[in-house]
XYZ file of C-alpha atoms in Angstrom:
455
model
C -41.261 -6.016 -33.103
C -38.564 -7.874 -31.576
C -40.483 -8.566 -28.443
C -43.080 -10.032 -30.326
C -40.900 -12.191 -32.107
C -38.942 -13.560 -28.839
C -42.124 -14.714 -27.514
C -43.996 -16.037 -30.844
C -40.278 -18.041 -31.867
C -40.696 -19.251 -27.865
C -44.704 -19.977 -28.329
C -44.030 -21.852 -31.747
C -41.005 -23.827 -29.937
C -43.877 -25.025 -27.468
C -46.534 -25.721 -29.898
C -45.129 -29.242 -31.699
C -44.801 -28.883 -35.083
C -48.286 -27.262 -35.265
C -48.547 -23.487 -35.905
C -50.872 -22.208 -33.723
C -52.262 -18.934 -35.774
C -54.789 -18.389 -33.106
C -52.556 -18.486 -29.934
C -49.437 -15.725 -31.898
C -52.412 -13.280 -32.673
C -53.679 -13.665 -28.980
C -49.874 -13.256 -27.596
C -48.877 -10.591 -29.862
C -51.979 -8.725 -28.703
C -50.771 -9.493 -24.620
C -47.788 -7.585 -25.833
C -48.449 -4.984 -27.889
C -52.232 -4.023 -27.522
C -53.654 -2.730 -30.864
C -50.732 -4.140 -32.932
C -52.183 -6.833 -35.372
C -49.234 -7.930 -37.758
C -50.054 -10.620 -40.345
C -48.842 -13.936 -38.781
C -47.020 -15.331 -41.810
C -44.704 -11.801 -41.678
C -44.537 -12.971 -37.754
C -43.214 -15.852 -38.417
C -40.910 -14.783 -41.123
C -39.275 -12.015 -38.711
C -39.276 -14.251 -36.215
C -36.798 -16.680 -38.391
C -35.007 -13.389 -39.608
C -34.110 -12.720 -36.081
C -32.647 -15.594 -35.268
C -30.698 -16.291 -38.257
C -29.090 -12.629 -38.143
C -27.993 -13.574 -34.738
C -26.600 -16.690 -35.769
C -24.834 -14.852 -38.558
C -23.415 -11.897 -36.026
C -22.040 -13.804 -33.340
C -20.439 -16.617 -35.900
C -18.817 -14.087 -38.197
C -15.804 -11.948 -36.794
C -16.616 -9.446 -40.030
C -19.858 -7.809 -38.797
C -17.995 -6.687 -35.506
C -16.876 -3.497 -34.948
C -13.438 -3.165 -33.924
C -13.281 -0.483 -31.401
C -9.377 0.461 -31.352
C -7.649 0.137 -27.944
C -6.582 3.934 -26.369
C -2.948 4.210 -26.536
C -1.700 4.820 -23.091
C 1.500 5.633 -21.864
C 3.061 3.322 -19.237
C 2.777 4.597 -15.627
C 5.374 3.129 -13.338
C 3.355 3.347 -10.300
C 0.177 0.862 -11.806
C -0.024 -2.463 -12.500
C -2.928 -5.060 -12.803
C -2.807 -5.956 -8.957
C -6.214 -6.093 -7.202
C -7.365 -2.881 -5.577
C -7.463 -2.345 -2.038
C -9.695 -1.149 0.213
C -9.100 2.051 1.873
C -9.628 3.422 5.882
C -8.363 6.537 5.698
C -10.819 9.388 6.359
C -10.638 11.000 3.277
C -13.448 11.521 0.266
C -14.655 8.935 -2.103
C -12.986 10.598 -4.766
C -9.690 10.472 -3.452
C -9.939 6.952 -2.297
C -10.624 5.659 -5.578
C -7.751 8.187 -6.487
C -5.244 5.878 -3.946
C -6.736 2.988 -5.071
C -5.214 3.633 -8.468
C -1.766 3.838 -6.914
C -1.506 0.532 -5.097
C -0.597 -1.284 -7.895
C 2.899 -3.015 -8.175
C 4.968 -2.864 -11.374
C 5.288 -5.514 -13.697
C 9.135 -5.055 -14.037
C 10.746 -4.615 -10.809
C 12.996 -1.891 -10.080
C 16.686 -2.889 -8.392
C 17.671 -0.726 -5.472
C 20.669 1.035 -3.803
C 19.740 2.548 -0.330
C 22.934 4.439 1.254
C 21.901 3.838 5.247
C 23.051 7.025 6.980
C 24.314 7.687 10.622
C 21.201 8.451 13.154
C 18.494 9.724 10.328
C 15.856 7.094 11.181
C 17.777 4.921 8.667
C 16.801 1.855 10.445
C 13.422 2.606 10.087
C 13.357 2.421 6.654
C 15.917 -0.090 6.244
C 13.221 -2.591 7.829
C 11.058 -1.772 5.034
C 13.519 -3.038 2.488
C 14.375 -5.829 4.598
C 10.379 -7.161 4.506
C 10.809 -6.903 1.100
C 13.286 -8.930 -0.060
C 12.871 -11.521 2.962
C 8.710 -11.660 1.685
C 9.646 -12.201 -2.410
C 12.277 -13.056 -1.896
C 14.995 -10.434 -3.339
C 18.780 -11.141 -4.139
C 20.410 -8.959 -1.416
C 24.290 -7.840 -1.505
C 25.388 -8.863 1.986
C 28.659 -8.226 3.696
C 31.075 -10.554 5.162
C 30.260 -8.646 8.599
C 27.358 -9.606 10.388
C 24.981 -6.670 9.278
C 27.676 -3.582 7.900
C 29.903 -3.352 5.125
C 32.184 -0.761 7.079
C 31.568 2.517 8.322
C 34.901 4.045 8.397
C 36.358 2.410 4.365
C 34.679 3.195 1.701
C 33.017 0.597 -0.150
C 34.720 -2.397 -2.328
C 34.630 -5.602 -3.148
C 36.665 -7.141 -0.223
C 33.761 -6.376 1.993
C 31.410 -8.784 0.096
C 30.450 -11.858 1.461
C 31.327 -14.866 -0.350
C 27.710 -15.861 -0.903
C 26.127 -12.799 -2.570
C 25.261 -12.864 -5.924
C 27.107 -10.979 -8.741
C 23.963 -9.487 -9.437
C 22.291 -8.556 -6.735
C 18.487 -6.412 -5.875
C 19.234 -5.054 -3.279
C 21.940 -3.078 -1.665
C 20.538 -1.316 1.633
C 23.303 -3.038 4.166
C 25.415 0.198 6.311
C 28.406 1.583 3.813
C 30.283 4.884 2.916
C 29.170 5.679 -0.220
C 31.907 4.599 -3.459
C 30.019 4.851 -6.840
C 32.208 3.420 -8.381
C 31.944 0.222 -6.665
C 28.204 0.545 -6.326
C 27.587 0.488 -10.383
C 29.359 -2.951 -10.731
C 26.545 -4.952 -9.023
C 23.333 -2.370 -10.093
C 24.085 0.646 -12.310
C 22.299 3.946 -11.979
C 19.364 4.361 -14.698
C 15.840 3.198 -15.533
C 15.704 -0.125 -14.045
C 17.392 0.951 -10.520
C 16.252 3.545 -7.915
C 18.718 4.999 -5.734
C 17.845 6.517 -2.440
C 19.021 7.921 0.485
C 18.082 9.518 3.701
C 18.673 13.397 5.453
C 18.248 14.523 9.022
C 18.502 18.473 9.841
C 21.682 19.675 10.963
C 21.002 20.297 14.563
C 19.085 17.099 15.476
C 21.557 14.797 13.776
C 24.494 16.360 15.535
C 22.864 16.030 18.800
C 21.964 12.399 18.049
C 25.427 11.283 16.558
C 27.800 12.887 19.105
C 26.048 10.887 21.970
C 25.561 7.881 20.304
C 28.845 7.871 19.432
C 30.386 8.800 22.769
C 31.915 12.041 21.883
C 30.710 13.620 24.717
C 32.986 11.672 27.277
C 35.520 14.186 26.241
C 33.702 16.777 28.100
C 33.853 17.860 31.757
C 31.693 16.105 33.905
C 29.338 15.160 31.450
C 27.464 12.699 32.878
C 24.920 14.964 34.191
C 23.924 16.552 31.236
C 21.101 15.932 29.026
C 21.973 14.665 25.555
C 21.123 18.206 24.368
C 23.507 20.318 26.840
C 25.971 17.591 26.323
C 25.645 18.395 22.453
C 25.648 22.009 22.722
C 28.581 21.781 24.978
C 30.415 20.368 22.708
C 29.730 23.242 19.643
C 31.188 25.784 22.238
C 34.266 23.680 23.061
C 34.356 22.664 19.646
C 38.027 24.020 18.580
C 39.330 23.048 21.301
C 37.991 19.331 21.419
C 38.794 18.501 18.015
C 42.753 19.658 18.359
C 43.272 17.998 21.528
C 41.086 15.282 22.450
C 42.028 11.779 21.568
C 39.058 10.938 19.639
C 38.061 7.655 17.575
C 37.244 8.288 14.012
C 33.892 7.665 14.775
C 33.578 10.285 17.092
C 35.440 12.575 14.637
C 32.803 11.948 12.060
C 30.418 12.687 14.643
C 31.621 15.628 15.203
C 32.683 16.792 11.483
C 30.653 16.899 8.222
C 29.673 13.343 8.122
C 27.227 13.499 5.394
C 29.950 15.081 3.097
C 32.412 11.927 4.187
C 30.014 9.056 3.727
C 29.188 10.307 0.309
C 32.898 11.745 -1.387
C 35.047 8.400 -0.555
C 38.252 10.745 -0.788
C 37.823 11.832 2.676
C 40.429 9.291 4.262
C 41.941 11.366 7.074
C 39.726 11.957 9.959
C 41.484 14.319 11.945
C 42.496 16.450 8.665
C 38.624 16.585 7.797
C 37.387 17.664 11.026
C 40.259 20.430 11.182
C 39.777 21.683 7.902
C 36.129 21.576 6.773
C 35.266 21.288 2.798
C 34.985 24.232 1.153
C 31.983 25.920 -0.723
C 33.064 24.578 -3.670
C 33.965 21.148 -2.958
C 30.209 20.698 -1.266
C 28.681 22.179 -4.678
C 30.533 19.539 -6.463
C 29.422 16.477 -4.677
C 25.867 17.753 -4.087
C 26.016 17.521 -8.357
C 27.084 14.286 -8.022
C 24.417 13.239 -6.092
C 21.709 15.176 -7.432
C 22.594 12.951 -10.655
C 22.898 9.584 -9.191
C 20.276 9.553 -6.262
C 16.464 9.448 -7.549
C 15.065 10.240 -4.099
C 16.782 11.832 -1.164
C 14.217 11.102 1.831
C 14.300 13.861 4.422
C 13.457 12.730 8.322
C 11.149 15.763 8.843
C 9.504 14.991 6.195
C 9.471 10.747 6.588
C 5.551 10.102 5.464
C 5.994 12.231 2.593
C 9.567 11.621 1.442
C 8.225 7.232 1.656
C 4.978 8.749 -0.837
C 7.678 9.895 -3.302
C 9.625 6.742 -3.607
C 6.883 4.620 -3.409
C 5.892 6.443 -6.949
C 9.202 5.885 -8.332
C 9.807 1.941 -6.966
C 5.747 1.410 -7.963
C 5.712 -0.931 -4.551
C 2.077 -0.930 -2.866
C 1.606 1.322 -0.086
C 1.240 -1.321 2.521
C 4.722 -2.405 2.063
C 5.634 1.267 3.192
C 4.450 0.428 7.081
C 6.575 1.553 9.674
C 7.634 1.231 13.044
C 10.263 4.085 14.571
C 13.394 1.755 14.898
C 16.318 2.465 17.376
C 15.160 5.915 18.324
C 17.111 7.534 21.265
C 15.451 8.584 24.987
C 15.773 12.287 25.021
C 14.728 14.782 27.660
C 13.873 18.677 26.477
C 15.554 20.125 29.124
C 17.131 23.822 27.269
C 15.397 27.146 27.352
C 14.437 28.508 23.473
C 17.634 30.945 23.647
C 20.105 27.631 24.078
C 17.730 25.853 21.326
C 18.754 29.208 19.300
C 22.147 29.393 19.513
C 22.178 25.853 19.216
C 21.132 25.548 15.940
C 23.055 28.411 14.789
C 26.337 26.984 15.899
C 25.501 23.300 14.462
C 24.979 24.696 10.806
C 27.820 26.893 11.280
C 30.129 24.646 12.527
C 28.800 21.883 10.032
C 28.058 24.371 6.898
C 28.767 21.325 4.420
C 26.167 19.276 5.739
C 23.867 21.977 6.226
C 23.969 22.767 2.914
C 23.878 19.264 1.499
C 20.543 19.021 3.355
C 18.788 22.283 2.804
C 19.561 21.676 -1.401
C 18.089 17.913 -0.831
C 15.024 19.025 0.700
C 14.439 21.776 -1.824
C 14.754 19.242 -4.144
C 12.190 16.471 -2.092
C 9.242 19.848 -2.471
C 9.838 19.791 -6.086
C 9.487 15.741 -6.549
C 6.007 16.525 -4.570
C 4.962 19.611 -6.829
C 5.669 17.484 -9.822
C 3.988 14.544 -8.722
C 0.868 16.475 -7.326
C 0.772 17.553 -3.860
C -2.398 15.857 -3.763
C -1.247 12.270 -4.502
C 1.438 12.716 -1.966
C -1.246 13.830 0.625
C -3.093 10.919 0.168
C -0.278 8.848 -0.092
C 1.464 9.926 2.943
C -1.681 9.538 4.942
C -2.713 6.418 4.130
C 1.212 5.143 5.018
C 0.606 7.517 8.127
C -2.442 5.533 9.177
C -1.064 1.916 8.372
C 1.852 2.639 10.243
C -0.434 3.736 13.085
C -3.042 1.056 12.361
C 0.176 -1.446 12.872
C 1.558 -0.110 16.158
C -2.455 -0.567 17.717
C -2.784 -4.016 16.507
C 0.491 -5.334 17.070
C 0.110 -3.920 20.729
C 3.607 -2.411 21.139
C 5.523 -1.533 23.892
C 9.242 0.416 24.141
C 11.930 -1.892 25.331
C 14.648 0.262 26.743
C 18.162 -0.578 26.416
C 22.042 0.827 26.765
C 24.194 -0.761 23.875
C 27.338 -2.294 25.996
C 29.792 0.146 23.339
C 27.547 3.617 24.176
C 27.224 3.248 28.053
C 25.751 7.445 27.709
C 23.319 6.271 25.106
C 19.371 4.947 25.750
C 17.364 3.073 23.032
C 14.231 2.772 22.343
C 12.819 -0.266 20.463
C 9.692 -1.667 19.454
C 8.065 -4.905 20.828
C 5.438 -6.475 19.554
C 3.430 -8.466 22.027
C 1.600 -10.359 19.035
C 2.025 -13.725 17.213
C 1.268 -11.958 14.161
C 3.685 -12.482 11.527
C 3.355 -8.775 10.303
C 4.063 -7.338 13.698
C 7.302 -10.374 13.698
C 8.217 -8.708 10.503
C 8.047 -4.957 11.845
C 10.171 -5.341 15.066
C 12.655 -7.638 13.326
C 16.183 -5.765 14.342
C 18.638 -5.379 10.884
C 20.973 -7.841 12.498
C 18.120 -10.532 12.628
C 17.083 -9.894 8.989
C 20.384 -10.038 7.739
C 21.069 -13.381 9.504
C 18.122 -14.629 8.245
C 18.449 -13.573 4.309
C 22.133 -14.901 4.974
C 20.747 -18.770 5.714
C 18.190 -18.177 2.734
C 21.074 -17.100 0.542
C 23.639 -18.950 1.454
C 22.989 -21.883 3.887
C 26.511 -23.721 3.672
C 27.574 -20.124 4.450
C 31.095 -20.587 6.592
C 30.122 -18.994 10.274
C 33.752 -18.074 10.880
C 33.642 -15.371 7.934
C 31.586 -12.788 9.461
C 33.924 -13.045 12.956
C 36.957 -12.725 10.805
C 35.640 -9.791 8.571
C 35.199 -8.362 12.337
C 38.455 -9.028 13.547
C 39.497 -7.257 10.093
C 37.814 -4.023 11.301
């Protein structure tokens, strides 16, 4: 019936003002054969129909309100337009990530604690695209890229030009909480973060980077791994007698435990008398309360997947290049590999333990999350990051900082004009000279070479 009266309201629009009684009974029977209505009931449906539209569309009472679900807010979705996916992986768990690239409404504020040879630098760069791209309110110091390594954390070590409330705070610092919580407190609207490297890796890394190993015997024709394991079996010995730096005694000691418990002031006193079982439980509750994600190096792709859930940023933002990573050669035999790892967590027992607790703790941020979405997650970053290093054609420039003559770098080049492949090679002491002129372009140049001086 209400295909009949479409086309006899349209055939009656077309016929003047003449009612053509013949032409309806031949169209109604085009339409529906065998169907012989009287015309004058026709034409009064017809008029029905179209003033019960009318009526429905004009009048907000003959809608039906359909009540809105209530949903509860998810931090890691937003209204952002969905991306499309490469990753070999079903259709179901694309539109799964797909879900996930959203960016929060509110943005989170964020404290990263950069740590000593973790792939730090790495990740760093991902905060420093960040707030360069937005741009983001960044706490700077009055050095050229570090707040201090050696001093805890305070206010002297601000530049002049950062604001009182700042974004960010990702620049190279020991730990003070204290201090932190004046510019961005610990809570909702924050994320704090950190990264972890094993024990046995790190040590290896930190004691040649840091030239500890010129303390040993003809040293210069070891690899960095004999050099490092060298120095575990001389270990007594070198830290009682050997002039060392404090770097190098860091190096050498529980330096996780020192960047994050700001008490640690003598060096020497540290490395000779390690923290006790005890004093490590203590500050790993500390930091199990304050830090929202501890990233573990191992576990990089995955540990990014987690904090991308809790900071709501899209994935893409989560591209990587490996920054600053050292030249090694895998010289040892597996026994030597053995006992070296035995005698790094022994010797180091406070870091050791710091890290075995934090990664624990990283597994159980994936089980609650769904090991599923971190899959995904972590292999779509995983492919990005790869997808990057292909198109921005990189090569490794090799290089021996002039302060760590035993030490080779590796660093990415990009031989593209791209400005995302610009932005991934971008060394931290570029960025932060560049967020510096953003944030402060009357900035005084001489402030930086006196905070160095000050060191």
């Amino acid at each position: 019936r209400v295909t009949t009266c479409y086309y006899v309201v349209r055939h009656l629009t077309a016929s003047s003002n003449r009612f053509n009684y013949e032409g309806a009974r031949q169209l109604s029977n085009e339409v529906m054969p065998g169907y012989q209505p009287f015309l004058s009931k026709v034409y009064l449906t017809a008029l029905l129909c179209i003033v019960i539209a009318l009526f429905s569309l004009k009048s907000p009472h003959t809608a039906t309100i359909v009540p809105l679900p209530q949903v509860q807010p998810n931090p890691t979705r937003s209204n952002s337009t969905k991306h499309e996916l490469k990753l070999t992986i079903t259709s179901d768990e694309i539109h799964d990530v797909n879900d996930e690239f959203r960016q929060l409404a509110v943005e989170k504020k964020l404290v990263f604690v950069k740590t000593h040879k973790t792939a730090s630098s790495t990740v760093q760069n991902i905060f420093h695209r960040r707030a360069f791209r937005d741009p983001r309110k960044v706490l700077l110091p009055k050095g050229d890229h570090i707040f201090h390594l050696t001093q805890p954390f305070n206010r002297k070590q601000v530049s002049n030009c950062s604001d009182a409330s700042p974004d960010f705070i990702y620049c190279h610092l020991r730990f003070e909480p204290a201090e932190i919580s004046r510019y961005i407190e610990p809570g909702n609207q924050s994320v704090y973060c950190t990264l972890l490297r094993d024990i046995p890796s790190v040590f290896e890394s930190r004691v040649t980077y840091y030239g500890a190993v010129r303390h040993l015997p003809a040293s210069s024709n070891a690899s960095n791994h004999e050099a490092a394991y060298q120095m575990l079996q001389r270990y007594d010995n070198i830290s009682k007698t050997s002039k060392l730096s404090s770097l190098e005694m860091l190096a050498l000691g529980n330096w996780y435990y020192a960047q994050f418990q700001p008490e640690v002031k003598n060096f020497r006193q540290f490395l000779l008398s390690p923290p006790t079982t005890n004093q490590t439980q203590l500050l790993i509750k500390s930091m199990n309360k304050t830090f929202d994600v501890v990233l573990i190096t191992e576990m990089l792709d995955e540990s990014l997947a987690v904090l991308q859930h809790k900071l709501g940023w899209p994935l893409e933002d989560f591209t990587y290049l490996s920054m600053n990573s050292r030249v090694t050669h895998k010289s040892a035999s597996k026994r030597d590999h053995h006992d070296f790892d035995r005698l790094s967590r022994q010797r180091l027992q406070a870091d050791d333990t710091i890290y075995r607790f934090f990664k624990q703790r990283l597994l159980q941020q994936i089980a609650e999350i769904g090991e599923d979405t971190i899959r995904k997650k972590a292999g779509r970053i995983r492919y990005l990051s790869q997808e990057a290093h292909e198109r921005c054609n990189i090569t490794t420039e090799i290089s021996k900082p002039s302060n760590h003559k035993a030490v080779v770098l590796k660093h990415p080049v990009s031989n593209s004009t791209d400005r995302l492949c610009d932005a991934l090679t971008r060394s931290d002491p570029a960025y932060c000279r560049l967020i510096r002129k953003a944030q402060c372009p009357s900035i005084v140049h001489g402030e930086a070479r006196a905070f160095k001086n000050l060191n």
